[in-house]
Amino acid sequence: MHRLALALFVAFLLPFTLVLSAPSQSTSSLLALGPTDENTVPATFIGSYGDHEYALNGTVEQVLAQLKELHPEVELKKREVTSRAVLNKEMPPLCIPIRGWNWATAYMPDIQAGVVYLDNLNTRINIGPTSCSRISCSWNGAIYLCNDNPYSIQPASPYLASYAQDLINICTTGSDDHYPDYKRTGGQEFDTDGYNIIVREDSC
């Protein structure tokens, strides 16, 4: 009798056990930050420009403008944007529309320009704990870095540029046939080290 009762009890619990053990959506995609008015702060770009060390706040476009004004004699070497090793990337990325966020896509060529700037500057970007920074923005096309960690991080700008390039490669819509400037892109890609890159339309 006791064995029969135990068997019935186990049979009753089994469906609930299966539900609890079923795979769930990635923790990063559920908990990761997105930029808001409350958590968005300026990023600090830290590196060297020619022989000059610098630590400047702003987007990559603003930082480059400051560096050119401070050191007009320096010629920034152009680097070819190439795909990089996956390393800690969580693939595939999320493409806009993304549940929970009212983001719009941006013009792809404007995001591509930001990718080139971030790659060519070849610097470190410091961002504080549990915050987001707009690291590139031009013509209403923005690239954000969001740090989900309770401590600051300093990822390399070329590696972050490769995330935005992934989003261009995977999330772009439109056709090259007649209106290449009308191709749009946007999305979010995560890193297992607790940060993510967002490409979207923004005011700038």
Short mmCIF file of C-alpha atoms in Angstrom, two decimals:
data_model
loop_
_atom_site.label_atom_id
_atom_site.label_comp_id
_atom_site.label_asym_id
_atom_site.label_seq_id
_atom_site.Cartn_x
_atom_site.Cartn_y
_atom_site.Cartn_z
CA MET A 1 0.00 0.00 0.00
CA HIS A 2 2.82 2.36 0.91
CA ARG A 3 4.57 1.58 -2.40
CA LEU A 4 1.39 2.33 -4.36
CA ALA A 5 0.97 5.66 -2.57
CA LEU A 6 4.62 6.56 -3.25
CA ALA A 7 4.27 5.71 -6.94
CA LEU A 8 1.16 7.87 -7.24
CA PHE A 9 2.96 10.75 -5.48
CA VAL A 10 5.96 10.54 -7.84
CA ALA A 11 3.66 10.38 -10.87
CA PHE A 12 1.87 13.50 -9.61
CA LEU A 13 5.13 15.45 -9.17
CA LEU A 14 6.78 14.40 -12.45
CA PRO A 15 5.08 16.99 -14.74
CA PHE A 16 6.04 19.79 -12.37
CA THR A 17 9.65 18.54 -12.26
CA LEU A 18 9.81 18.55 -16.06
CA VAL A 19 8.48 22.11 -16.21
CA LEU A 20 10.99 23.33 -13.65
CA SER A 21 13.94 21.70 -15.44
CA ALA A 22 12.99 22.87 -18.93
CA PRO A 23 15.57 25.18 -20.52
CA SER A 24 14.76 28.86 -20.13
CA GLN A 25 15.67 31.97 -22.08
CA SER A 26 19.25 33.19 -21.65
CA THR A 27 19.74 34.95 -18.31
CA SER A 28 21.62 37.75 -20.04
CA SER A 29 18.76 38.50 -22.40
CA LEU A 30 16.31 38.57 -19.47
CA LEU A 31 18.38 40.69 -17.09
CA ALA A 32 20.68 42.71 -19.36
CA LEU A 33 20.54 46.48 -19.21
CA GLY A 34 19.32 48.74 -21.93
CA PRO A 35 19.99 52.50 -22.04
CA THR A 36 17.58 54.71 -20.10
CA ASP A 37 17.73 58.33 -18.94
CA GLU A 38 18.60 57.09 -15.45
CA ASN A 39 21.46 54.71 -16.26
CA THR A 40 23.12 56.37 -19.27
CA VAL A 41 26.45 58.08 -18.51
CA PRO A 42 29.32 59.33 -20.72
CA ALA A 43 31.93 56.75 -21.64
CA THR A 44 35.61 57.46 -21.02
CA PHE A 45 37.98 56.66 -23.88
CA ILE A 46 41.48 55.84 -22.59
CA GLY A 47 44.47 55.38 -24.86
CA SER A 48 47.22 57.07 -26.84
CA TYR A 49 46.98 59.29 -29.90
CA GLY A 50 50.37 59.44 -31.54
CA ASP A 51 52.67 60.00 -28.54
CA HIS A 52 49.92 61.61 -26.46
CA GLU A 53 48.10 59.78 -23.69
CA TYR A 54 44.47 60.76 -23.19
CA ALA A 55 41.31 60.06 -21.18
CA LEU A 56 38.33 61.81 -22.76
CA ASN A 57 34.58 61.54 -22.30
CA GLY A 58 31.94 61.36 -25.03
CA THR A 59 31.20 59.37 -28.15
CA VAL A 60 33.95 58.19 -30.47
CA GLU A 61 33.06 61.03 -32.87
CA GLN A 62 33.38 63.63 -30.09
CA VAL A 63 36.61 62.14 -28.78
CA LEU A 64 38.18 62.09 -32.26
CA ALA A 65 37.18 65.73 -32.79
CA GLN A 66 38.82 66.68 -29.47
CA LEU A 67 42.00 64.76 -30.28
CA LYS A 68 42.30 66.36 -33.72
CA GLU A 69 41.88 69.80 -32.17
CA LEU A 70 44.44 69.11 -29.44
CA HIS A 71 46.97 67.35 -31.69
CA PRO A 72 46.39 68.36 -35.34
CA GLU A 73 49.80 67.01 -36.31
CA VAL A 74 48.79 63.40 -35.61
CA GLU A 75 47.53 61.36 -38.55
CA LEU A 76 45.32 58.48 -37.45
CA LYS A 77 46.18 55.30 -39.33
CA LYS A 78 43.23 53.66 -41.02
CA ARG A 79 42.68 50.03 -40.15
CA GLU A 80 40.73 47.53 -42.18
CA VAL A 81 37.65 46.37 -40.29
CA THR A 82 37.84 42.59 -40.15
CA SER A 83 35.79 39.91 -38.44
CA ARG A 84 37.25 38.83 -35.12
CA ALA A 85 37.18 35.63 -33.13
CA VAL A 86 33.91 34.91 -31.39
CA LEU A 87 35.61 34.75 -27.96
CA ASN A 88 32.83 35.42 -25.42
CA LYS A 89 30.08 36.47 -27.80
CA GLU A 90 26.60 35.01 -27.34
CA MET A 91 25.38 34.25 -30.85
CA PRO A 92 23.10 34.86 -32.60
CA PRO A 93 22.29 38.44 -31.56
CA LEU A 94 18.78 39.83 -31.13
CA CYS A 95 17.46 41.93 -34.02
CA ILE A 96 14.98 44.77 -33.65
CA PRO A 97 12.09 44.49 -32.79
CA ILE A 98 13.19 43.25 -29.35
CA ARG A 99 10.61 42.36 -26.72
CA GLY A 100 10.43 44.94 -23.93
CA TRP A 101 12.22 47.74 -25.81
CA ASN A 102 10.69 50.38 -28.05
CA TRP A 103 13.77 50.69 -30.27
CA ALA A 104 13.81 51.63 -33.95
CA THR A 105 16.41 50.62 -36.52
CA ALA A 106 19.03 53.10 -37.77
CA TYR A 107 20.41 53.76 -41.24
CA MET A 108 23.06 51.12 -41.80
CA PRO A 109 25.72 53.41 -43.40
CA ASP A 110 25.70 55.65 -40.30
CA ILE A 111 26.30 52.66 -38.02
CA GLN A 112 29.03 51.41 -40.37
CA ALA A 113 30.80 54.77 -40.03
CA GLY A 114 30.73 54.39 -36.23
CA VAL A 115 32.20 50.90 -36.54
CA VAL A 116 35.12 52.27 -38.59
CA TYR A 117 35.76 55.07 -36.04
CA LEU A 118 35.78 52.64 -33.11
CA ASP A 119 38.07 50.25 -34.95
CA ASN A 120 40.52 52.92 -36.13
CA LEU A 121 40.82 54.66 -32.75
CA ASN A 122 41.88 51.32 -31.23
CA THR A 123 41.46 52.35 -27.61
CA ARG A 124 39.91 51.20 -24.33
CA ILE A 125 36.45 52.35 -23.27
CA ASN A 126 35.77 52.65 -19.55
CA ILE A 127 32.19 52.32 -18.34
CA GLY A 128 30.98 52.22 -14.74
CA PRO A 129 28.96 49.48 -13.02
CA THR A 130 25.35 48.78 -14.06
CA SER A 131 25.28 51.61 -16.58
CA CYS A 132 25.13 52.30 -20.31
CA SER A 133 27.12 54.68 -22.51
CA ARG A 134 26.53 55.90 -26.04
CA ILE A 135 29.92 55.19 -27.60
CA SER A 136 29.03 56.31 -31.14
CA CYS A 137 26.31 58.48 -32.63
CA SER A 138 25.95 60.33 -35.93
CA TRP A 139 22.95 61.18 -38.07
CA ASN A 140 20.63 59.54 -35.52
CA GLY A 141 22.43 56.19 -35.65
CA ALA A 142 23.77 55.10 -32.26
CA ILE A 143 25.94 52.36 -30.79
CA TYR A 144 25.55 51.77 -27.03
CA LEU A 145 27.69 49.81 -24.60
CA CYS A 146 25.81 48.54 -21.52
CA ASN A 147 27.61 47.05 -18.51
CA ASP A 148 25.52 44.64 -16.42
CA ASN A 149 28.32 44.03 -13.91
CA PRO A 150 28.57 45.60 -10.41
CA TYR A 151 32.07 46.84 -11.35
CA SER A 152 33.65 48.96 -14.10
CA ILE A 153 34.96 47.42 -17.31
CA GLN A 154 37.37 48.59 -20.06
CA PRO A 155 36.79 46.57 -23.24
CA ALA A 156 38.76 47.37 -26.40
CA SER A 157 37.00 49.55 -28.97
CA PRO A 158 37.88 47.30 -31.97
CA TYR A 159 36.28 44.32 -30.22
CA LEU A 160 33.15 46.36 -29.46
CA ALA A 161 33.13 47.50 -33.09
CA SER A 162 32.99 43.85 -34.14
CA TYR A 163 29.73 43.45 -32.19
CA ALA A 164 28.16 46.33 -34.10
CA GLN A 165 29.51 44.78 -37.31
CA ASP A 166 27.81 41.49 -36.37
CA LEU A 167 24.52 43.35 -36.01
CA ILE A 168 25.04 44.96 -39.43
CA ASN A 169 25.80 41.57 -40.96
CA ILE A 170 22.85 39.77 -39.37
CA CYS A 171 20.14 42.37 -38.68
CA THR A 172 20.23 44.67 -41.74
CA THR A 173 17.10 44.94 -43.86
CA GLY A 174 16.62 46.61 -47.23
CA SER A 175 18.14 46.30 -50.68
CA ASP A 176 21.28 47.54 -52.41
CA ASP A 177 19.53 47.58 -55.78
CA HIS A 178 18.33 51.18 -55.85
CA TYR A 179 18.60 52.83 -52.43
CA PRO A 180 21.61 51.57 -50.44
CA ASP A 181 21.29 54.48 -47.99
CA TYR A 182 17.86 53.20 -46.99
CA LYS A 183 19.20 49.94 -45.62
CA ARG A 184 18.47 49.85 -41.89
CA THR A 185 19.90 47.85 -39.01
CA GLY A 186 19.55 47.44 -35.28
CA GLY A 187 19.74 44.93 -32.47
CA GLN A 188 21.52 43.78 -29.32
CA GLU A 189 24.43 41.38 -28.88
CA PHE A 190 25.62 39.98 -25.55
CA ASP A 191 29.01 39.02 -24.14
CA THR A 192 29.36 36.33 -21.48
CA ASP A 193 31.50 38.75 -19.45
CA GLY A 194 28.34 40.68 -18.57
CA TYR A 195 28.02 43.48 -21.11
CA ASN A 196 26.19 44.04 -24.37
CA ILE A 197 26.23 46.23 -27.48
CA ILE A 198 23.08 47.87 -28.83
CA VAL A 199 22.62 49.41 -32.28
CA ARG A 200 19.52 51.56 -32.77
CA GLU A 201 18.12 54.90 -33.87
CA ASP A 202 18.73 57.79 -31.48
CA SER A 203 18.78 61.60 -31.47
CA CYS A 204 22.17 63.01 -32.39
#
